[in-house]
């Protein structure tokens, strides 16, 4: 029994370590107005959403699609140093679009030779249609429709529930759509794909293969990232900003996916459908202003705080058969630390929702024994959970325990079995006694009198009588 209880206690102890819940998103209010129609801000270190705006509204991604194009290429190309000769016929059909201003080029010409890696840099830094379409053509062995299928399969695999791709370039198509939340999920996935972060956060790049005929001065053939937040000479320069992708469409406005790092904190911002022009028709870059506002807000107002200390007594649980106090106090197993907004008092966080593993405990209880889980809740959202354990041990009262066992014995299965066996043995004993009595009586039964006197032959007796009479 002790071995069984020990094994059970071990299982209960390990379970909380296995079942770790991921913190949920909490959207804190911004004082600054965001011009972009959709937005989402994520702390990459804590994997926590700290602000969102229409994050699940469907939007046209534009060249943000190139993030998925790069992922499919990186995961399916064995040799990124393979050289490819550019064939303009692969992408020239795009010249016929009515949205000519949406086309982006990287000065790549028919006959140029570039590596797969070069093409990835051209696409991610400049949204080059030459590079994007050539990559799709190369990876799919000439069947770009198959490449698009690969993009959609990957989208389903990583959980992009509101995303659908129709091309690898990001050119306008009403059937190609996504959301700010899906773009954030895709980008987080992509950042774990080898080389993606290196490529997407590079500010300038010079192709590795010289093409002297079309680019006589190879050193000046430079591709620069379209995210001007990375440019020290730009009005929108932001220290610590990196990549990742911009994407503009005439009909969809400006989009951007960018990272920024400061003091060891890393944030990802996704902004979609920012107006291209203001009310007066002037060109605007609200997506960059929005990104700057979000990063400033995050770096200024968010820090890691201890929401619940491991010394706090958060509840008590009844203990039976205790020697002394008939309850045990509970505390968090460890500090619960959370990225938190400094303008929201942590006292408004609900730290009282405990789910006990058992409704009552039976002594003895060990100090530090797992008792249940406490949910940390704010505005109806579960921020996370922490295991609660016994503050101190509780000894068992031997007198209470013996009385308890005595009371339980009549209800135990062993008692029932013993009673059944006793009844069975008594029945057998009675049967044996009855049988023995019957046998004994049978053997001790007296003989009838007729069998006690010797038999006499009546004929001989009659003859003797006649003979005696004659003699007389």
CSV table of C-alpha atoms in Angstrom, one decimal:
chain,number,residue,atom,x,y,z
A,1,UNK,CA,0.0,0.0,0.0
A,2,UNK,CA,2.8,2.4,0.9
A,3,UNK,CA,4.5,1.7,-2.4
A,4,UNK,CA,1.3,2.4,-4.3
A,5,UNK,CA,0.8,5.7,-2.4
A,6,UNK,CA,4.4,6.7,-3.1
A,7,UNK,CA,4.0,6.0,-6.8
A,8,UNK,CA,0.8,8.0,-6.9
A,9,UNK,CA,2.4,10.9,-5.1
A,10,UNK,CA,5.2,10.8,-7.7
A,11,UNK,CA,2.8,11.0,-10.6
A,12,UNK,CA,0.9,13.9,-9.0
A,13,UNK,CA,4.2,15.7,-8.5
A,14,UNK,CA,5.4,15.2,-12.1
A,15,UNK,CA,2.1,16.1,-13.8
A,16,UNK,CA,2.2,19.8,-13.2
A,17,UNK,CA,5.7,19.9,-14.7
A,18,UNK,CA,4.4,18.3,-17.9
A,19,UNK,CA,1.2,20.2,-18.3
A,20,UNK,CA,2.4,23.8,-18.7
A,21,UNK,CA,-0.1,26.2,-20.0
A,22,UNK,CA,0.9,29.0,-22.4
A,23,UNK,CA,0.1,32.5,-21.3
A,24,UNK,CA,-2.8,34.1,-23.0
A,25,UNK,CA,-2.9,37.4,-24.8
A,26,UNK,CA,-3.9,40.6,-23.0
A,27,UNK,CA,-4.4,43.7,-25.1
A,28,UNK,CA,-3.5,46.8,-23.1
A,29,UNK,CA,-4.8,50.2,-24.2
A,30,UNK,CA,-2.7,52.6,-26.2
A,31,UNK,CA,-2.8,56.3,-25.7
A,32,UNK,CA,-1.6,56.9,-29.3
A,33,UNK,CA,-4.0,56.4,-32.2
A,34,UNK,CA,-2.8,53.7,-34.6
A,35,UNK,CA,-3.6,54.7,-38.2
A,36,UNK,CA,-3.2,51.1,-39.6
A,37,UNK,CA,-6.5,49.2,-39.8
A,38,UNK,CA,-5.0,46.0,-38.2
A,39,UNK,CA,-2.2,45.6,-35.8
A,40,UNK,CA,-0.6,43.2,-33.3
A,41,UNK,CA,2.4,43.6,-31.0
A,42,UNK,CA,4.1,40.6,-29.4
A,43,UNK,CA,6.9,40.3,-26.9
A,44,UNK,CA,9.0,37.5,-28.5
A,45,UNK,CA,10.8,36.6,-25.3
A,46,UNK,CA,7.6,35.9,-23.3
A,47,UNK,CA,5.6,34.9,-26.5
A,48,UNK,CA,2.9,37.3,-25.2
A,49,UNK,CA,0.6,39.6,-27.1
A,50,UNK,CA,0.5,43.0,-25.4
A,51,UNK,CA,-1.7,44.9,-27.9
A,52,UNK,CA,-3.9,44.1,-30.9
A,53,UNK,CA,-6.3,46.0,-33.1
A,54,UNK,CA,-8.5,44.2,-35.5
A,55,UNK,CA,-5.9,41.4,-35.5
A,56,UNK,CA,-8.3,38.9,-37.0
A,57,UNK,CA,-9.7,41.0,-39.8
A,58,UNK,CA,-8.8,39.7,-43.3
A,59,UNK,CA,-6.4,41.9,-45.2
A,60,UNK,CA,-4.5,41.8,-48.5
A,61,UNK,CA,-0.9,40.9,-47.6
A,62,UNK,CA,0.9,42.3,-50.6
A,63,UNK,CA,4.6,41.4,-50.6
A,64,UNK,CA,4.3,40.2,-47.0
A,65,UNK,CA,3.6,36.9,-48.9
A,66,UNK,CA,7.3,36.8,-49.5
A,67,UNK,CA,7.8,35.6,-45.9
A,68,UNK,CA,6.0,32.3,-46.8
A,69,UNK,CA,7.8,32.2,-50.2
A,70,UNK,CA,11.1,32.3,-48.3
A,71,UNK,CA,10.0,29.7,-45.8
A,72,UNK,CA,9.0,27.2,-48.5
A,73,UNK,CA,12.3,27.8,-50.4
A,74,UNK,CA,14.5,27.4,-47.3
A,75,UNK,CA,12.8,24.2,-46.3
A,76,UNK,CA,12.9,22.6,-49.7
A,77,UNK,CA,16.2,23.8,-51.3
A,78,UNK,CA,19.1,21.6,-50.4
A,79,UNK,CA,21.7,23.8,-52.0
A,80,UNK,CA,21.3,27.6,-51.6
A,81,UNK,CA,24.5,28.2,-53.4
A,82,UNK,CA,23.1,26.7,-56.6
A,83,UNK,CA,23.4,29.2,-59.5
A,84,UNK,CA,20.3,30.0,-61.5
A,85,UNK,CA,20.2,31.7,-64.9
A,86,UNK,CA,17.4,34.3,-64.9
A,87,UNK,CA,14.8,33.7,-67.5
A,88,UNK,CA,12.6,36.8,-67.9
A,89,UNK,CA,9.8,34.8,-69.5
A,90,UNK,CA,9.1,33.3,-66.1
A,91,UNK,CA,7.8,36.6,-64.7
A,92,UNK,CA,7.2,38.8,-67.7
A,93,UNK,CA,3.5,38.0,-67.6
A,94,UNK,CA,3.3,40.2,-64.5
A,95,UNK,CA,4.1,43.3,-66.6
A,96,UNK,CA,0.5,43.2,-67.9
A,97,UNK,CA,-1.0,44.0,-64.5
A,98,UNK,CA,-3.3,47.1,-64.2
A,99,UNK,CA,-1.6,47.8,-60.9
A,100,UNK,CA,1.8,48.7,-62.4
A,101,UNK,CA,2.8,50.7,-59.3
A,102,UNK,CA,2.7,47.5,-57.3
A,103,UNK,CA,5.6,46.0,-59.2
A,104,UNK,CA,9.0,45.9,-57.4
A,105,UNK,CA,12.3,45.3,-59.2
A,106,UNK,CA,15.8,44.6,-58.1
A,107,UNK,CA,17.7,45.4,-61.3
A,108,UNK,CA,17.8,41.7,-62.2
A,109,UNK,CA,18.0,41.1,-65.9
A,110,UNK,CA,17.4,38.3,-68.3
A,111,UNK,CA,20.5,36.1,-68.4
A,112,UNK,CA,21.9,37.2,-65.1
A,113,UNK,CA,23.3,34.4,-62.9
A,114,UNK,CA,22.4,34.4,-59.2
A,115,UNK,CA,22.4,31.9,-56.4
A,116,UNK,CA,19.2,30.8,-54.7
A,117,UNK,CA,20.6,32.7,-51.6
A,118,UNK,CA,21.0,35.9,-53.7
A,119,UNK,CA,17.4,35.6,-54.9
A,120,UNK,CA,16.2,35.3,-51.3
A,121,UNK,CA,18.0,38.5,-50.3
A,122,UNK,CA,16.6,40.3,-53.4
A,123,UNK,CA,13.1,39.2,-52.6
A,124,UNK,CA,13.1,39.9,-48.8
A,125,UNK,CA,14.9,43.3,-49.1
A,126,UNK,CA,13.2,44.7,-52.2
A,127,UNK,CA,10.1,42.6,-52.8
A,128,UNK,CA,11.6,41.8,-56.2
A,129,UNK,CA,9.1,40.1,-58.5
A,130,UNK,CA,11.9,38.7,-60.6
A,131,UNK,CA,13.4,37.0,-57.5
A,132,UNK,CA,10.1,35.8,-56.0
A,133,UNK,CA,8.8,34.2,-59.2
A,134,UNK,CA,12.1,32.7,-60.1
A,135,UNK,CA,12.3,31.1,-56.7
A,136,UNK,CA,8.8,29.6,-57.1
A,137,UNK,CA,9.6,28.4,-60.6
A,138,UNK,CA,12.9,26.8,-59.4
A,139,UNK,CA,11.6,25.1,-56.3
A,140,UNK,CA,8.6,23.6,-58.1
A,141,UNK,CA,10.5,22.5,-61.2
A,142,UNK,CA,8.6,24.9,-63.4
A,143,UNK,CA,5.2,24.5,-61.9
A,144,UNK,CA,4.5,27.7,-59.9
A,145,UNK,CA,0.9,26.5,-59.1
A,146,UNK,CA,2.4,23.6,-57.3
A,147,UNK,CA,4.6,26.1,-55.3
A,148,UNK,CA,1.5,28.0,-54.3
A,149,UNK,CA,0.0,24.6,-53.1
A,150,UNK,CA,3.1,24.2,-51.0
A,151,UNK,CA,2.6,27.6,-49.5
A,152,UNK,CA,-1.0,26.8,-48.5
A,153,UNK,CA,0.0,23.4,-47.1
A,154,UNK,CA,2.6,25.1,-44.9
A,155,UNK,CA,0.0,27.7,-43.8
A,156,UNK,CA,-2.3,24.9,-42.7
A,157,UNK,CA,0.5,23.1,-41.0
A,158,UNK,CA,1.5,26.0,-38.8
A,159,UNK,CA,-2.1,27.0,-38.0
A,160,UNK,CA,-2.8,30.0,-40.3
A,161,UNK,CA,-6.6,29.6,-40.2
A,162,UNK,CA,-7.4,32.9,-41.9
A,163,UNK,CA,-4.8,32.9,-44.7
A,164,UNK,CA,-4.9,31.8,-48.3
A,165,UNK,CA,-2.2,32.3,-50.9
A,166,UNK,CA,-2.6,32.5,-54.7
A,167,UNK,CA,0.9,33.6,-55.8
A,168,UNK,CA,4.5,33.9,-54.5
A,169,UNK,CA,5.0,37.6,-55.3
A,170,UNK,CA,2.3,39.2,-53.3
A,171,UNK,CA,0.7,40.9,-56.4
A,172,UNK,CA,-2.9,41.8,-56.0
A,173,UNK,CA,-5.5,39.0,-56.0
A,174,UNK,CA,-8.8,39.3,-54.1
A,175,UNK,CA,-8.5,35.6,-53.2
A,176,UNK,CA,-5.1,36.1,-51.5
A,177,UNK,CA,-5.7,37.2,-47.9
A,178,UNK,CA,-4.4,37.0,-44.3
A,179,UNK,CA,-4.7,38.6,-40.9
A,180,UNK,CA,-2.3,40.5,-38.7
A,181,UNK,CA,-2.4,37.6,-36.2
A,182,UNK,CA,-1.6,35.0,-38.9
A,183,UNK,CA,1.3,37.1,-40.2
A,184,UNK,CA,2.7,37.3,-36.7
A,185,UNK,CA,2.4,33.5,-36.3
A,186,UNK,CA,4.0,33.0,-39.7
A,187,UNK,CA,6.9,35.3,-38.8
A,188,UNK,CA,7.5,33.7,-35.5
A,189,UNK,CA,7.7,30.3,-37.3
A,190,UNK,CA,10.0,31.7,-40.0
A,191,UNK,CA,12.4,33.2,-37.4
A,192,UNK,CA,13.1,29.6,-36.4
A,193,UNK,CA,13.9,28.5,-39.9
A,194,UNK,CA,17.7,28.5,-40.4
A,195,UNK,CA,19.0,31.6,-42.3
A,196,UNK,CA,15.6,33.4,-42.5
A,197,UNK,CA,16.4,35.9,-39.7
A,198,UNK,CA,19.8,36.6,-41.2
A,199,UNK,CA,18.4,37.3,-44.6
A,200,UNK,CA,15.3,39.2,-43.6
A,201,UNK,CA,17.2,41.6,-41.2
A,202,UNK,CA,20.1,42.4,-43.5
A,203,UNK,CA,20.1,46.1,-44.4
A,204,UNK,CA,22.2,46.0,-47.6
A,205,UNK,CA,23.4,43.1,-49.8
A,206,UNK,CA,25.7,42.7,-52.7
A,207,UNK,CA,25.0,39.6,-54.9
A,208,UNK,CA,27.7,37.0,-54.7
A,209,UNK,CA,27.9,36.3,-58.4
A,210,UNK,CA,29.3,39.2,-60.6
A,211,UNK,CA,27.3,39.8,-63.8
A,212,UNK,CA,29.7,42.1,-65.6
A,213,UNK,CA,27.8,42.4,-68.8
A,214,UNK,CA,24.6,43.8,-67.2
A,215,UNK,CA,26.3,45.2,-64.1
A,216,UNK,CA,29.7,46.5,-65.1
A,217,UNK,CA,30.5,47.8,-61.6
A,218,UNK,CA,29.5,44.9,-59.4
A,219,UNK,CA,30.3,46.6,-56.1
A,220,UNK,CA,27.6,49.2,-56.7
A,221,UNK,CA,24.9,46.5,-57.4
A,222,UNK,CA,23.5,46.8,-53.9
A,223,UNK,CA,20.1,45.9,-52.6
A,224,UNK,CA,18.8,47.9,-49.6
A,225,UNK,CA,16.0,46.8,-47.2
A,226,UNK,CA,12.8,48.6,-47.9
A,227,UNK,CA,12.2,49.1,-44.1
A,228,UNK,CA,13.6,52.6,-43.7
A,229,UNK,CA,13.5,52.2,-39.9
A,230,UNK,CA,16.8,50.4,-40.4
A,231,UNK,CA,18.4,53.4,-42.3
A,232,UNK,CA,20.4,55.7,-40.0
A,233,UNK,CA,19.8,58.5,-42.6
A,234,UNK,CA,16.1,58.1,-42.7
A,235,UNK,CA,13.6,60.3,-40.9
A,236,UNK,CA,12.0,57.1,-39.7
A,237,UNK,CA,15.2,55.5,-38.3
A,238,UNK,CA,14.6,53.6,-35.1
A,239,UNK,CA,17.6,52.3,-33.1
A,240,UNK,CA,17.3,48.6,-32.7
A,241,UNK,CA,14.8,48.0,-35.5
A,242,UNK,CA,15.4,45.0,-37.8
A,243,UNK,CA,13.6,43.9,-41.0
A,244,UNK,CA,11.5,42.0,-41.6
A,245,UNK,CA,9.3,42.8,-44.5
A,246,UNK,CA,7.3,45.6,-46.0
A,247,UNK,CA,4.5,45.2,-48.5
A,248,UNK,CA,2.5,47.9,-50.3
A,249,UNK,CA,-0.5,47.5,-52.6
A,250,UNK,CA,-2.3,50.3,-54.3
A,251,UNK,CA,-5.7,48.8,-53.2
A,252,UNK,CA,-4.6,47.6,-49.8
A,253,UNK,CA,-2.3,50.3,-48.4
A,254,UNK,CA,1.0,49.8,-46.6
A,255,UNK,CA,1.9,46.8,-44.5
A,256,UNK,CA,5.0,46.1,-42.4
A,257,UNK,CA,6.3,43.3,-40.2
A,258,UNK,CA,9.3,44.5,-38.1
A,259,UNK,CA,11.3,43.6,-35.0
A,260,UNK,CA,13.0,45.8,-32.5
A,261,UNK,CA,15.4,45.0,-29.7
A,262,UNK,CA,16.4,47.0,-26.7
A,263,UNK,CA,17.9,46.1,-23.3
A,264,UNK,CA,17.5,42.5,-24.0
A,265,UNK,CA,13.8,42.8,-24.8
A,266,UNK,CA,12.6,41.8,-28.3
A,267,UNK,CA,9.3,42.8,-29.9
A,268,UNK,CA,7.5,42.0,-33.1
A,269,UNK,CA,5.0,44.4,-34.7
A,270,UNK,CA,2.7,43.7,-37.6
A,271,UNK,CA,0.7,46.6,-39.1
A,272,UNK,CA,-1.6,46.2,-42.0
A,273,UNK,CA,-3.7,48.5,-44.3
A,274,UNK,CA,-2.1,51.8,-43.4
A,275,UNK,CA,-3.3,54.6,-45.8
A,276,UNK,CA,-0.9,55.4,-48.6
A,277,UNK,CA,-2.1,59.0,-48.7
A,278,UNK,CA,-3.6,61.4,-46.1
A,279,UNK,CA,-6.8,63.3,-46.5
A,280,UNK,CA,-5.1,65.9,-48.6
A,281,UNK,CA,-3.6,63.4,-51.0
A,282,UNK,CA,-0.1,63.7,-49.6
A,283,UNK,CA,2.0,60.5,-49.4
A,284,UNK,CA,2.1,59.1,-45.9
A,285,UNK,CA,4.1,56.5,-44.0
A,286,UNK,CA,1.7,55.8,-41.2
A,287,UNK,CA,2.8,52.2,-40.9
A,288,UNK,CA,6.3,53.4,-39.9
A,289,UNK,CA,4.9,55.9,-37.5
A,290,UNK,CA,2.6,53.2,-36.0
A,291,UNK,CA,5.5,50.8,-35.6
A,292,UNK,CA,7.6,53.5,-33.9
A,293,UNK,CA,4.8,54.4,-31.5
A,294,UNK,CA,4.2,50.7,-30.6
A,295,UNK,CA,7.9,50.0,-30.0
A,296,UNK,CA,8.3,53.2,-27.9
A,297,UNK,CA,5.3,52.3,-25.8
A,298,UNK,CA,6.5,48.7,-25.3
A,299,UNK,CA,10.0,49.6,-24.3
A,300,UNK,CA,8.9,52.4,-22.0
A,301,UNK,CA,6.0,50.8,-20.2
A,302,UNK,CA,6.6,47.1,-20.0
A,303,UNK,CA,8.8,45.2,-17.6
A,304,UNK,CA,8.9,41.8,-15.9
A,305,UNK,CA,7.2,41.9,-12.5
A,306,UNK,CA,6.6,39.4,-9.8
A,307,UNK,CA,2.8,39.0,-9.9
A,308,UNK,CA,2.7,36.4,-7.1
A,309,UNK,CA,5.5,35.6,-4.7
A,310,UNK,CA,6.3,32.1,-3.6
A,311,UNK,CA,5.9,33.2,0.0
A,312,UNK,CA,2.3,34.3,-0.4
A,313,UNK,CA,-0.4,32.2,1.4
A,314,UNK,CA,-3.1,31.7,-1.2
A,315,UNK,CA,-5.5,29.3,0.5
A,316,UNK,CA,-6.0,26.4,2.9
A,317,UNK,CA,-7.2,22.8,2.5
A,318,UNK,CA,-8.8,20.6,5.1
A,319,UNK,CA,-6.8,17.7,6.5
A,320,UNK,CA,-8.4,14.7,8.3
A,321,UNK,CA,-6.7,12.6,10.9
A,322,UNK,CA,-4.4,15.5,11.8
A,323,UNK,CA,-2.4,15.7,15.0
A,324,UNK,CA,-3.1,19.4,15.8
A,325,UNK,CA,-4.4,21.8,13.1
A,326,UNK,CA,-6.9,20.1,10.8
A,327,UNK,CA,-5.9,22.2,7.7
A,328,UNK,CA,-2.8,23.0,5.7
A,329,UNK,CA,-1.9,26.4,4.2
A,330,UNK,CA,-1.0,26.6,0.5
A,331,UNK,CA,1.6,28.8,-1.3
A,332,UNK,CA,2.9,29.1,-4.9
A,333,UNK,CA,5.6,26.6,-5.7
A,334,UNK,CA,7.6,29.4,-7.3
A,335,UNK,CA,7.4,33.1,-8.1
A,336,UNK,CA,4.9,33.9,-10.9
A,337,UNK,CA,6.7,36.5,-13.0
A,338,UNK,CA,5.0,38.2,-15.9
A,339,UNK,CA,5.6,40.9,-18.5
A,340,UNK,CA,3.4,43.7,-17.3
A,341,UNK,CA,2.2,47.2,-18.2
A,342,UNK,CA,3.3,49.7,-15.6
A,343,UNK,CA,0.1,51.7,-15.8
A,344,UNK,CA,-2.1,48.8,-14.6
A,345,UNK,CA,-1.8,48.0,-10.9
A,346,UNK,CA,-1.1,44.3,-10.3
A,347,UNK,CA,-3.6,44.3,-7.4
A,348,UNK,CA,-6.4,44.1,-10.0
A,349,UNK,CA,-5.2,40.7,-11.1
A,350,UNK,CA,-7.2,37.8,-9.7
A,351,UNK,CA,-5.0,35.4,-7.8
A,352,UNK,CA,-7.6,33.4,-5.9
A,353,UNK,CA,-8.8,30.7,-8.4
A,354,UNK,CA,-7.4,27.5,-7.1
A,355,UNK,CA,-8.2,24.1,-8.5
A,356,UNK,CA,-7.3,21.5,-5.8
A,357,UNK,CA,-6.1,18.1,-6.8
A,358,UNK,CA,-8.2,16.7,-3.9
A,359,UNK,CA,-11.1,18.3,-1.9
A,360,UNK,CA,-9.6,17.1,1.4
A,361,UNK,CA,-6.3,15.6,2.4
A,362,UNK,CA,-5.5,12.7,4.8
A,363,UNK,CA,-2.6,13.2,7.2
A,364,UNK,CA,0.3,12.9,7.1
A,365,UNK,CA,1.0,15.8,4.7
A,366,UNK,CA,4.6,16.6,3.7
A,367,UNK,CA,5.9,20.2,3.4
A,368,UNK,CA,6.0,21.2,-0.2
A,369,UNK,CA,3.5,18.5,-1.2
A,370,UNK,CA,1.6,19.5,-4.4
A,371,UNK,CA,-2.0,20.6,-3.6
A,372,UNK,CA,-3.4,22.1,-6.8
A,373,UNK,CA,-3.1,24.8,-9.4
A,374,UNK,CA,-3.8,28.5,-9.1
A,375,UNK,CA,-4.9,30.5,-12.2
A,376,UNK,CA,-3.8,34.1,-12.6
A,377,UNK,CA,-6.7,36.0,-14.3
A,378,UNK,CA,-7.0,39.5,-15.6
A,379,UNK,CA,-10.1,40.9,-17.3
A,380,UNK,CA,-11.4,37.3,-17.9
A,381,UNK,CA,-8.2,36.2,-19.5
A,382,UNK,CA,-6.0,33.5,-17.9
A,383,UNK,CA,-2.5,34.9,-17.9
A,384,UNK,CA,-1.0,31.6,-16.7
A,385,UNK,CA,-1.0,29.0,-13.9
A,386,UNK,CA,1.2,28.2,-11.0
A,387,UNK,CA,1.3,25.1,-8.8
A,388,UNK,CA,0.5,25.5,-5.1
A,389,UNK,CA,2.1,23.4,-2.4
A,390,UNK,CA,1.8,22.8,1.3
A,391,UNK,CA,3.5,25.6,3.4
A,392,UNK,CA,4.3,23.1,6.2
A,393,UNK,CA,3.8,19.4,7.1
A,394,UNK,CA,0.9,18.0,9.1
A,395,UNK,CA,1.5,14.9,11.3
A,396,UNK,CA,-1.0,12.1,11.6
A,397,UNK,CA,-2.8,11.4,14.9
A,398,UNK,CA,-2.3,7.7,15.7
A,399,UNK,CA,-5.4,7.5,17.9
A,400,UNK,CA,-7.6,9.2,15.2
A,401,UNK,CA,-6.1,6.9,12.6
A,402,UNK,CA,-6.7,3.7,14.6
A,403,UNK,CA,-10.3,4.7,15.3
A,404,UNK,CA,-10.7,5.6,11.6
A,405,UNK,CA,-9.4,2.2,10.5
A,406,UNK,CA,-11.6,0.4,13.0
A,407,UNK,CA,-14.7,2.3,11.6
A,408,UNK,CA,-13.7,1.5,8.1
A,409,UNK,CA,-13.0,-2.2,8.6
A,410,UNK,CA,-16.7,-3.3,8.6
A,411,UNK,CA,-17.0,-1.5,5.3
A,412,UNK,CA,-13.9,-3.0,3.7
A,413,UNK,CA,-14.0,-5.7,1.1
A,414,UNK,CA,-11.7,-7.8,3.3
A,415,UNK,CA,-14.3,-7.7,6.1
A,416,UNK,CA,-17.0,-8.8,3.6
A,417,UNK,CA,-14.7,-11.6,2.3
A,418,UNK,CA,-13.9,-12.7,5.9
A,419,UNK,CA,-17.6,-12.7,6.8
A,420,UNK,CA,-18.4,-14.7,3.7
A,421,UNK,CA,-15.7,-17.2,4.4
A,422,UNK,CA,-16.8,-17.5,8.0
A,423,UNK,CA,-20.4,-18.2,7.0
A,424,UNK,CA,-19.2,-20.8,4.5
A,425,UNK,CA,-17.1,-22.5,7.0
A,426,UNK,CA,-19.9,-22.5,9.6
A,427,UNK,CA,-22.2,-24.0,7.0
A,428,UNK,CA,-19.7,-26.7,6.1
A,429,UNK,CA,-19.1,-27.4,9.9
A,430,UNK,CA,-22.9,-27.8,10.4
A,431,UNK,CA,-23.2,-30.1,7.5
A,432,UNK,CA,-20.3,-32.2,8.7
A,433,UNK,CA,-21.8,-32.4,12.2
A,434,UNK,CA,-25.2,-33.5,10.8
A,435,UNK,CA,-23.6,-36.1,8.6
A,436,UNK,CA,-21.5,-37.4,11.5
A,437,UNK,CA,-24.5,-37.6,13.8
A,438,UNK,CA,-26.5,-39.6,11.2
A,439,UNK,CA,-23.6,-42.0,10.6
A,440,UNK,CA,-23.1,-42.5,14.3
A,441,UNK,CA,-26.8,-43.2,15.0
A,442,UNK,CA,-26.9,-45.6,12.1
A,443,UNK,CA,-24.0,-47.7,13.5
A,444,UNK,CA,-25.3,-47.7,17.1
A,445,UNK,CA,-28.8,-48.8,16.2
A,446,UNK,CA,-29.9,-51.9,18.5
A,447,UNK,CA,-30.9,-55.4,17.0
A,448,UNK,CA,-34.5,-56.5,17.0
A,449,UNK,CA,-35.4,-59.2,19.6
A,450,UNK,CA,-36.3,-61.8,17.0
A,451,UNK,CA,-32.7,-61.8,15.9
A,452,UNK,CA,-31.5,-62.3,19.6
A,453,UNK,CA,-33.0,-65.9,20.0
A,454,UNK,CA,-31.6,-68.7,17.8
A,455,UNK,CA,-34.0,-70.0,15.2
A,456,UNK,CA,-35.7,-73.4,15.7
A,457,UNK,CA,-37.0,-75.6,12.9
A,458,UNK,CA,-40.7,-75.9,13.4
A,459,UNK,CA,-40.9,-79.3,11.6
A,460,UNK,CA,-38.2,-80.8,13.9
A,461,UNK,CA,-39.9,-79.4,16.9
A,462,UNK,CA,-43.2,-81.0,15.9
A,463,UNK,CA,-41.6,-84.4,15.3
A,464,UNK,CA,-40.0,-84.2,18.7
A,465,UNK,CA,-43.3,-83.5,20.3
A,466,UNK,CA,-45.0,-86.5,18.5
A,467,UNK,CA,-42.1,-88.8,19.5
A,468,UNK,CA,-42.3,-87.8,23.0
A,469,UNK,CA,-46.1,-88.4,23.0
A,470,UNK,CA,-45.7,-91.9,21.5
A,471,UNK,CA,-43.2,-92.8,24.1
A,472,UNK,CA,-45.6,-92.0,26.7
